[in-house]
PDB file of C-alpha atoms and ligand atoms in Angstrom:
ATOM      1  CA  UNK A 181     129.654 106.565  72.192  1.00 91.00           C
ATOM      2  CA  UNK A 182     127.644 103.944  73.830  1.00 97.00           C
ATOM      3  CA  UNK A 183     128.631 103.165  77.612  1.00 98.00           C
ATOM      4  CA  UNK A 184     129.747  99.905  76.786  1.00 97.00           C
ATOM      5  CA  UNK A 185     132.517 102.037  74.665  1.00 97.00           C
ATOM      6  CA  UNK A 186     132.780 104.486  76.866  1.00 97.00           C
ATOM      7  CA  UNK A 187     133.652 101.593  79.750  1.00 97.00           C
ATOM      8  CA  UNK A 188     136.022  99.173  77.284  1.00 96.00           C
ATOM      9  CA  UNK A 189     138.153 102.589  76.378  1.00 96.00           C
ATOM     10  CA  UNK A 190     139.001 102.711  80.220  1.00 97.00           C
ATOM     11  CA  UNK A 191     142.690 101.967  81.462  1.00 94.00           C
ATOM     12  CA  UNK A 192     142.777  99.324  84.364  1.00 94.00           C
ATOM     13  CA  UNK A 193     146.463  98.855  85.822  1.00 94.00           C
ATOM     14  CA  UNK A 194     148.169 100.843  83.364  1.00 91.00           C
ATOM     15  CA  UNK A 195     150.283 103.123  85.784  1.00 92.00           C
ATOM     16  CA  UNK A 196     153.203 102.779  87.556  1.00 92.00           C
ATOM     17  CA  UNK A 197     152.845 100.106  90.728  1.00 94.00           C
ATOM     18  CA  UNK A 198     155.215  98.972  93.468  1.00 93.00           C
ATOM     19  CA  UNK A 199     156.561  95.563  93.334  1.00 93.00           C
ATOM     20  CA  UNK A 200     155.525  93.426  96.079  1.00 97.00           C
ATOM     21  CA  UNK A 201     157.710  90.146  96.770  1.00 97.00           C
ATOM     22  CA  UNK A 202     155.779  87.574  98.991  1.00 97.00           C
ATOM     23  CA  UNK A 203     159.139  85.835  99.938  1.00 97.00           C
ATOM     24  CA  UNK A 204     159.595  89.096 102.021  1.00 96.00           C
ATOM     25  CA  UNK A 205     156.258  89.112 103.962  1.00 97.00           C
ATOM     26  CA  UNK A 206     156.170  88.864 107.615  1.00 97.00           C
ATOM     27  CA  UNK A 207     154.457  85.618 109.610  1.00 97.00           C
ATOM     28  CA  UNK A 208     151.024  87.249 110.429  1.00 97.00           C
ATOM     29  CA  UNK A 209     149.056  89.522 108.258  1.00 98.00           C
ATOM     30  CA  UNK A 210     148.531  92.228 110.558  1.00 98.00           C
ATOM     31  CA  UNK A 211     151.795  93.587 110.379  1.00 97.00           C
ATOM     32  CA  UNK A 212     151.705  93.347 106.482  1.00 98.00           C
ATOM     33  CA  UNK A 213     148.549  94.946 106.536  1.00 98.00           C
ATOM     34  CA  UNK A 214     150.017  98.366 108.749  1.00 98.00           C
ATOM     35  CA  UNK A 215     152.438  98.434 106.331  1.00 97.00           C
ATOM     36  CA  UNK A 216     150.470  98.455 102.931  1.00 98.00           C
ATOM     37  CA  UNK A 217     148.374 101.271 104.741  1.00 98.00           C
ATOM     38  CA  UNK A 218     150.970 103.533 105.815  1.00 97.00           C
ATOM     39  CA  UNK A 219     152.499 102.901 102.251  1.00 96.00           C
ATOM     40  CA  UNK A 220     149.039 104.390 100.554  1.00 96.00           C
ATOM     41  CA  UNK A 221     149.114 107.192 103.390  1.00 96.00           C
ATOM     42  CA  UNK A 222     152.800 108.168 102.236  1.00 94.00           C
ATOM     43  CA  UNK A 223     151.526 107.928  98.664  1.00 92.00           C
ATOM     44  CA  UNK A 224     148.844 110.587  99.210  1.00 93.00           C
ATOM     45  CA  UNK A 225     146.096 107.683  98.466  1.00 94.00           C
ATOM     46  CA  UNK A 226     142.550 109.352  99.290  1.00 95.00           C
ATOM     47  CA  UNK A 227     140.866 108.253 101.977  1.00 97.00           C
ATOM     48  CA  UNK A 228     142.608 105.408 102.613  1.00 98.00           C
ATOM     49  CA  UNK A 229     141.448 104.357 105.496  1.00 98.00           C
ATOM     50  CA  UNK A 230     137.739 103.898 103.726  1.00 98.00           C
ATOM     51  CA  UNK A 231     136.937 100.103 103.259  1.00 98.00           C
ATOM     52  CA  UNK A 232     133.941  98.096 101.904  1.00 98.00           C
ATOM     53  CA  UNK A 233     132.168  96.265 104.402  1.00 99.00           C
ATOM     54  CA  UNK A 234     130.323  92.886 103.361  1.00 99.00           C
ATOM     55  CA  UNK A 235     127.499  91.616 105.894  1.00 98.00           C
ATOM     56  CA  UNK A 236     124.679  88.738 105.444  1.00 98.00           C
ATOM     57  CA  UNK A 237     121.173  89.254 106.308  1.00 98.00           C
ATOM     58  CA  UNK A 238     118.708  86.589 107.875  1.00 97.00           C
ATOM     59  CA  UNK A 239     117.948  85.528 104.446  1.00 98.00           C
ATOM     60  CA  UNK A 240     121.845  84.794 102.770  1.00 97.00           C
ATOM     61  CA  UNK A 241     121.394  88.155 100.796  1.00 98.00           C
ATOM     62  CA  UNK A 242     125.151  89.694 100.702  1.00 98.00           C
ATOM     63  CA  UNK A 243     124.972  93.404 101.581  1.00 98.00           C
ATOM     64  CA  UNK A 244     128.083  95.892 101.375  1.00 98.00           C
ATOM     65  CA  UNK A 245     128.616  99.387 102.328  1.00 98.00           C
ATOM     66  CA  UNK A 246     131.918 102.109 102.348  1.00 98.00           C
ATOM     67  CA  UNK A 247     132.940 102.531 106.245  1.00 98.00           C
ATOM     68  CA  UNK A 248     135.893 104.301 107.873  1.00 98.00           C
ATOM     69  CA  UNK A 249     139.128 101.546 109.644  1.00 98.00           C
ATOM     70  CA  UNK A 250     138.724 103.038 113.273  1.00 97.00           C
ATOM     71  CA  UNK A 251     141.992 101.215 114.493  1.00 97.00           C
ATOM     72  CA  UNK A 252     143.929  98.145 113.742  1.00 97.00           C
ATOM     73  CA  UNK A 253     145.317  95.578 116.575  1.00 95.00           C
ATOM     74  CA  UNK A 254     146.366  92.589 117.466  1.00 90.00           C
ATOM     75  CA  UNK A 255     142.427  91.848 117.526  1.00 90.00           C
ATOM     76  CA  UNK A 256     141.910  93.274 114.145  1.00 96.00           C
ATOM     77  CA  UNK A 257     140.172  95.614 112.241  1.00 98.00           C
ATOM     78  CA  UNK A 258     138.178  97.884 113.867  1.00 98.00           C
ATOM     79  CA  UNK A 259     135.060 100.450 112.863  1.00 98.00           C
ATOM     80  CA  UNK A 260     132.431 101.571 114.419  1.00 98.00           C
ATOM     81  CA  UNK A 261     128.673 102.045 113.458  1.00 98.00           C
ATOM     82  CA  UNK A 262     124.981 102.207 114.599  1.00 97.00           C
ATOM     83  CA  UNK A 263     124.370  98.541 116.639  1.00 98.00           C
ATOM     84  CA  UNK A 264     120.310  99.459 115.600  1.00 97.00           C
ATOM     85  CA  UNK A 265     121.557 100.204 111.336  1.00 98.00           C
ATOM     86  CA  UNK A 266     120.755  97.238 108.525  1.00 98.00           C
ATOM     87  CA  UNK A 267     124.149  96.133 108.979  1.00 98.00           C
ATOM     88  CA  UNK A 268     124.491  96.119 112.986  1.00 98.00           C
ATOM     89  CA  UNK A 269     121.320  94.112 112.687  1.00 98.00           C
ATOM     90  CA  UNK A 270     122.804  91.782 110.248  1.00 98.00           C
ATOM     91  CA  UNK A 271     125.531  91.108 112.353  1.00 98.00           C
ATOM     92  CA  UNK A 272     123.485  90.446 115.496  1.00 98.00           C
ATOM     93  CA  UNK A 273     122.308  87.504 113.412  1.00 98.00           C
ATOM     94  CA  UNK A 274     125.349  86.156 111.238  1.00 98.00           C
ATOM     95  CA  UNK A 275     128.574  87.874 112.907  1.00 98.00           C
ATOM     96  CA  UNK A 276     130.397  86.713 109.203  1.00 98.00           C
ATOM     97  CA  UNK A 277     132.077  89.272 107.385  1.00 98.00           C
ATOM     98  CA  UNK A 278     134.184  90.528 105.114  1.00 99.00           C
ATOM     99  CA  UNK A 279     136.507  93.990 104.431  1.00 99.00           C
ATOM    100  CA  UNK A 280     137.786  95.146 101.051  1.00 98.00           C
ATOM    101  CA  UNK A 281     140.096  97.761 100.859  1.00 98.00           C
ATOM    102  CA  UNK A 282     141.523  99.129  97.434  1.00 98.00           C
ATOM    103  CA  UNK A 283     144.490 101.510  97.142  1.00 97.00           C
ATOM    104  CA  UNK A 284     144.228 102.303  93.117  1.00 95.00           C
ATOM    105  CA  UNK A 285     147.268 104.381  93.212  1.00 93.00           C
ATOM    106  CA  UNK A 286     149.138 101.130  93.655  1.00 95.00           C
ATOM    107  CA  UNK A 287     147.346  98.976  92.010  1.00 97.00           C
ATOM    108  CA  UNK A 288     146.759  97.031  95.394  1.00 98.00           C
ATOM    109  CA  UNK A 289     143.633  95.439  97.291  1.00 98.00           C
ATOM    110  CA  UNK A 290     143.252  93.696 100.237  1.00 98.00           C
ATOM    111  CA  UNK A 291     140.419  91.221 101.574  1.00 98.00           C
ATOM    112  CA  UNK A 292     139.856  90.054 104.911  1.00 98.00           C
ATOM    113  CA  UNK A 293     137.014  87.597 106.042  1.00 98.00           C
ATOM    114  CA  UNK A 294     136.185  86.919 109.353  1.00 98.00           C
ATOM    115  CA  UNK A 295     133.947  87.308 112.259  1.00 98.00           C
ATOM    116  CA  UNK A 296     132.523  90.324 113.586  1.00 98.00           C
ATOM    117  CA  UNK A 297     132.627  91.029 117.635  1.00 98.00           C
ATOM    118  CA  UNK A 298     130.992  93.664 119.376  1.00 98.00           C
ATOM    119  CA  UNK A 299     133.715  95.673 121.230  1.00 97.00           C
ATOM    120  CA  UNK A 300     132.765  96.391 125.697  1.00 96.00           C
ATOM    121  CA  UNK A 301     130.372  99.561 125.797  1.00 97.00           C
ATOM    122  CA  UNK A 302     133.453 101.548 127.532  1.00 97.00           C
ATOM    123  CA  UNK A 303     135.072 101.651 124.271  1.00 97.00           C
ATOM    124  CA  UNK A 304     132.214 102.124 122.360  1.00 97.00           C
ATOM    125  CA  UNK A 305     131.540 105.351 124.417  1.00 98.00           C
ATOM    126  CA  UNK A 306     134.490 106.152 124.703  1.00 98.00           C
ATOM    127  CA  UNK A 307     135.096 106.395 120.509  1.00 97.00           C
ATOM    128  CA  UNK A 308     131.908 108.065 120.714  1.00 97.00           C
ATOM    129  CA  UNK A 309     133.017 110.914 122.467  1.00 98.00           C
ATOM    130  CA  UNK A 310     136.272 110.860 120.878  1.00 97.00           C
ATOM    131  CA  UNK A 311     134.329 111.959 117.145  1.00 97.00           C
ATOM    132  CA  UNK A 312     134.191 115.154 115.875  1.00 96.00           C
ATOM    133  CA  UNK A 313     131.025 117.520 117.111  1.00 96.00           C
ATOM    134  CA  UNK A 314     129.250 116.975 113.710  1.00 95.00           C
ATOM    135  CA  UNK A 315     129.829 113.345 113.793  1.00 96.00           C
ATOM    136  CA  UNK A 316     128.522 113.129 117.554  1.00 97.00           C
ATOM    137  CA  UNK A 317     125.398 115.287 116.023  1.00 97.00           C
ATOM    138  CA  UNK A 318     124.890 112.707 112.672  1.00 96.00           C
ATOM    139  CA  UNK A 319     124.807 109.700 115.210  1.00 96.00           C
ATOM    140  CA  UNK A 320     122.711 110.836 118.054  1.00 96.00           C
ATOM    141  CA  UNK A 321     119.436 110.470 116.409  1.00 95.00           C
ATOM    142  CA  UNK A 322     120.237 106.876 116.157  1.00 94.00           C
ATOM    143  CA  UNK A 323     118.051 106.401 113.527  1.00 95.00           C
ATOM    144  CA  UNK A 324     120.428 104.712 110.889  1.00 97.00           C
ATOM    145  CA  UNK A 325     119.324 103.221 107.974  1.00 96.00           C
ATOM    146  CA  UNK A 326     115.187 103.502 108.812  1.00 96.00           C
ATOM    147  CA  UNK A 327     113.389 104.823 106.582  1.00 96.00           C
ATOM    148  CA  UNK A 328     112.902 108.575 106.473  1.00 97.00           C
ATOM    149  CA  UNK A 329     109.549 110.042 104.932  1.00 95.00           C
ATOM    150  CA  UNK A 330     110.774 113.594 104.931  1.00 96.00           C
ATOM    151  CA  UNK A 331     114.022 115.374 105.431  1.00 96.00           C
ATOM    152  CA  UNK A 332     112.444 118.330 107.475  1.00 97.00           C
ATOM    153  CA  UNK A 333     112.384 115.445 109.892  1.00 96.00           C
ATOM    154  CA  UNK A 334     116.266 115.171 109.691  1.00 96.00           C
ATOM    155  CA  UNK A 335     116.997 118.701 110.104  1.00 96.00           C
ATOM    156  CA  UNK A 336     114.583 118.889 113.116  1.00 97.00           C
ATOM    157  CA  UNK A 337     116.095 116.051 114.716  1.00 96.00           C
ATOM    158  CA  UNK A 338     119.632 117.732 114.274  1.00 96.00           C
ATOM    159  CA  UNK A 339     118.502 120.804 115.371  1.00 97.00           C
ATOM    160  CA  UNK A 340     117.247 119.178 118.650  1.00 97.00           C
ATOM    161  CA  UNK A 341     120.134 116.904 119.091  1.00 97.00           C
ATOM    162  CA  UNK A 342     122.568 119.892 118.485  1.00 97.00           C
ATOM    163  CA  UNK A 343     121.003 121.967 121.781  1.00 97.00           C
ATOM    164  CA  UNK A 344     120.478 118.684 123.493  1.00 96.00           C
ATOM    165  CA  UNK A 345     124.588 118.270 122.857  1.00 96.00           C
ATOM    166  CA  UNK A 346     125.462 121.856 123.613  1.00 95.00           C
ATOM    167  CA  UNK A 347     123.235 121.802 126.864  1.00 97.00           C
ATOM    168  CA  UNK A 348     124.987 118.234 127.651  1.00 96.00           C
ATOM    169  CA  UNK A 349     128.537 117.748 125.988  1.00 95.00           C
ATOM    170  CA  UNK A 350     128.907 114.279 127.760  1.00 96.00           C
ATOM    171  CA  UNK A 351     125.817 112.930 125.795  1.00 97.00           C
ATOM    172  CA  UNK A 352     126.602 109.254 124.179  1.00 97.00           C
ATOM    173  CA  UNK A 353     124.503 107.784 121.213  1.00 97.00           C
ATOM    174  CA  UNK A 354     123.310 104.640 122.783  1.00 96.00           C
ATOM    175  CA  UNK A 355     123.931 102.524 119.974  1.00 97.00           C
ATOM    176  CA  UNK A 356     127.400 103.498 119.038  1.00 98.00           C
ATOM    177  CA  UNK A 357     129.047 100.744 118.461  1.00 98.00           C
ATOM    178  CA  UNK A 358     132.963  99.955 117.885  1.00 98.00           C
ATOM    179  CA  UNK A 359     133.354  96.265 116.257  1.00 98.00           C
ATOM    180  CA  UNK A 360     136.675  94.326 116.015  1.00 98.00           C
ATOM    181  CA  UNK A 361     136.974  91.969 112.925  1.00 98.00           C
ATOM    182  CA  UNK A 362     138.964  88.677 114.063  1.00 98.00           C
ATOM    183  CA  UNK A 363     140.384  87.576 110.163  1.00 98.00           C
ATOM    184  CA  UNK A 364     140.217  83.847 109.319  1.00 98.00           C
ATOM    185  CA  UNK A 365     141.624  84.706 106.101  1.00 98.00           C
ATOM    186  CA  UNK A 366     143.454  87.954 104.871  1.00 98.00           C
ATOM    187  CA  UNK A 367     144.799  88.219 101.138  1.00 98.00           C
ATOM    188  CA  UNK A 368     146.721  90.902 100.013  1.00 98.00           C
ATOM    189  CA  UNK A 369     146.753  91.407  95.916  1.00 98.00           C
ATOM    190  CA  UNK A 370     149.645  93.284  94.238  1.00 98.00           C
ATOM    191  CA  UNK A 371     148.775  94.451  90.378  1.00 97.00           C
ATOM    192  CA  UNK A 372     150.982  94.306  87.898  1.00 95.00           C
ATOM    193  CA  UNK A 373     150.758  95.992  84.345  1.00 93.00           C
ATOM    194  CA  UNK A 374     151.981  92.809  82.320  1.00 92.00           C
ATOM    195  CA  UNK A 375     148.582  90.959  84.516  1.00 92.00           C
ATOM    196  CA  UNK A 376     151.482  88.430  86.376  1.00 94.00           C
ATOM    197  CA  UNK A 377     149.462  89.745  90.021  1.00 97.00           C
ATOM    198  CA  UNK A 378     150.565  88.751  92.726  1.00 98.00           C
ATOM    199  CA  UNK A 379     148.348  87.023  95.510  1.00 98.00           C
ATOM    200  CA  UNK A 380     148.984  85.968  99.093  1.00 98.00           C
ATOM    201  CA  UNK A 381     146.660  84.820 100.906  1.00 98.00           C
ATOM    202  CA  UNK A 382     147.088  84.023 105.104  1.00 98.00           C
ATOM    203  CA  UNK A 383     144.825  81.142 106.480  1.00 98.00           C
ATOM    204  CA  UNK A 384     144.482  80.690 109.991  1.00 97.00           C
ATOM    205  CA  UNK A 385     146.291  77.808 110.949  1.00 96.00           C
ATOM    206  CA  UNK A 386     146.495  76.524 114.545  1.00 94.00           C
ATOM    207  CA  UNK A 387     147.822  79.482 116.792  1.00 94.00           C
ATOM    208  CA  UNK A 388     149.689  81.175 113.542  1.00 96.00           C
ATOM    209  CA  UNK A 389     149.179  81.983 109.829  1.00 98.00           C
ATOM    210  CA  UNK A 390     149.632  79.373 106.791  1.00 98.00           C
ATOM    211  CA  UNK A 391     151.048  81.023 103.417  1.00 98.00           C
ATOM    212  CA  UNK A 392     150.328  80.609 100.290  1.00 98.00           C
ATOM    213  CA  UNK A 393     150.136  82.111  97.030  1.00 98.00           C
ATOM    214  CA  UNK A 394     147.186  82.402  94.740  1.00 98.00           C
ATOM    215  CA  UNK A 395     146.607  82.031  90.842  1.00 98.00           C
ATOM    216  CA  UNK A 396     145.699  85.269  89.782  1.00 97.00           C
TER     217      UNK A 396
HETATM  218  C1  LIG B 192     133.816 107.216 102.676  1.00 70.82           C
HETATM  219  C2  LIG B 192     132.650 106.750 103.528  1.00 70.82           C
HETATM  220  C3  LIG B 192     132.846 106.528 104.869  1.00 70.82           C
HETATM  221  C4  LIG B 192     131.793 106.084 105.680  1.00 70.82           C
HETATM  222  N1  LIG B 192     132.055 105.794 106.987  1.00 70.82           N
HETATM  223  C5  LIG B 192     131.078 105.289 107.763  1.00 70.82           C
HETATM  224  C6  LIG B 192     131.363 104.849 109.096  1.00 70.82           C
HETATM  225  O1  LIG B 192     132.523 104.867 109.568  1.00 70.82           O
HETATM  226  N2  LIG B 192     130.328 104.379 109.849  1.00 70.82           N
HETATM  227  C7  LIG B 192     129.056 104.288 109.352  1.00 70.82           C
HETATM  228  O2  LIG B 192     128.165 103.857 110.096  1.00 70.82           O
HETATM  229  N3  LIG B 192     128.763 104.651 108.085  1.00 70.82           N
HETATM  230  C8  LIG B 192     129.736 105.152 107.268  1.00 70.82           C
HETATM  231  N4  LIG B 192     129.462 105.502 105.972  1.00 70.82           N
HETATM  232  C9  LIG B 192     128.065 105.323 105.486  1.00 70.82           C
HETATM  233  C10 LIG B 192     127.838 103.838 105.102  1.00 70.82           C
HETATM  234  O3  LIG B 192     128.406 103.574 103.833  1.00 70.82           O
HETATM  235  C11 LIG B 192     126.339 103.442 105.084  1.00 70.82           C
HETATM  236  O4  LIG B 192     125.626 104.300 104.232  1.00 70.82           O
HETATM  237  C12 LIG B 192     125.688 103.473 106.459  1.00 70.82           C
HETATM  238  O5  LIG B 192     126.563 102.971 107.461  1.00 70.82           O
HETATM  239  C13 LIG B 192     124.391 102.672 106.475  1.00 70.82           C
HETATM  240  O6  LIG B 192     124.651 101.348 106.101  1.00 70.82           O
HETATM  241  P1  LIG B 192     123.600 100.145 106.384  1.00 70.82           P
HETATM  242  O7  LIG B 192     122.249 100.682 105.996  1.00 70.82           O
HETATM  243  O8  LIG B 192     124.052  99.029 105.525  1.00 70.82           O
HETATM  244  O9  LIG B 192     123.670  99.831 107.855  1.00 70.82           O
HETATM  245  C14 LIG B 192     130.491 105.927 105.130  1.00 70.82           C
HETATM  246  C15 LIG B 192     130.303 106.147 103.750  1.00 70.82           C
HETATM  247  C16 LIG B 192     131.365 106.535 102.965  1.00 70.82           C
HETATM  248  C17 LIG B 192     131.132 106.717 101.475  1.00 70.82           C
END
């Protein structure tokens, strides 16, 4: 069987989904959005808090990457990363951005595009110490996304950075860095098996949230 096969043979949206009536949505997409996710929590959805995260570099090139939602506010979506990685650098330049999330048990996804904004380095420091020890260990270094010649180097540098912990619990990775997403647009996308999705997207309007629905 060739892949092609292998791929066309594949159900999409075959299983059983929730229904999702826009008439029923709330004014602002935040509170739409806490509910979707604590809807794929109670279904047992894997890790789904885990989003992919679209940046620009200085050239227009789109570049996306899995992170982890940190928290979600009244200022947005929140994760947190290396400031000094390829995508904290991307941001320093074009703060544009966009999150995809995609809960396949229920046949749902939701984009939101917006602008990045660095978060004050109190909270930054303080998520930092708020990880887990192996986390805290991982980030130290502060070395994301350069390129590494060797991973000896990597297990020396975790080696060091685990007695340099253990001698100073307190220690903060410099470039920690929590960002909050402010959403110009946020569009939620409800499967359905007979392909009649449903699509709602919010656009900022004024000091509130314009509705409307999308062709699918
Ligand atoms: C499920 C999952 C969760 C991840 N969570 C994070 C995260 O919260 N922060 C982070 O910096 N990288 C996280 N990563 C790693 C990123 O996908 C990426 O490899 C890393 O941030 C470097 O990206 P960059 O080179 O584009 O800056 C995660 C990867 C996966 C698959």
């Amino acid at each position: 069987m060739t892949t092609r096969d292998l791929l066309r043979g594949l159900p999409v949206l075959a299983h059983e989904m929730p229904p999702f009536d826009p008439a029923d949505a709330p004014d602002a997409p935040v509170p739409l959005f806490a509910c979707w996710l604590a809807a794929a929590i109670d279904a047992g959805v894997d890790e789904p808090h885990a989003m992919t995260v679209s940046t620009v570099d200085a050239d227009g090139a789109p570049d996306a990457r899995v992170l982890i939602l940190k928290d979600l506010d009244d200022e947005g979506w929140h994760f947190a990363t290396t400031a000094t990685s390829a995508k904290g650098r991307q941001l320093a330049g074009n703060p544009r951005i966009a999150l995809s999330f995609h809960w396949r048990e229920q046949g749902r996804q939701v984009r939101v595009r917006g602008t990045a904004r660095t978060a004050d380095p109190e909270v930054s420091r303080q998520d930092f110490l708020a990880r887990p020890e192996g986390s805290r260990i991982a980030t130290l270094p502060g070395r994301q996304s350069a390129v590494l010649t060797d991973r000896a180097e990597l297990d020396r540098e975790l080696a060091e950075v685990r007695t340099r912990l253990a001698a100073d619990p307190g220690l903060v990775a410099e470039a920690h860095q929590v960002y909050s997403v402010t959403p110009a647009t946020v569009e939620f996308w409800q499967a359905d098996r007979e392909r009649r999705h449903v699509r709602l997207r919010y656009r900022r309007a004024g000091d509130g949230w314009a509705r409307e629905l999308l062709w699918p």
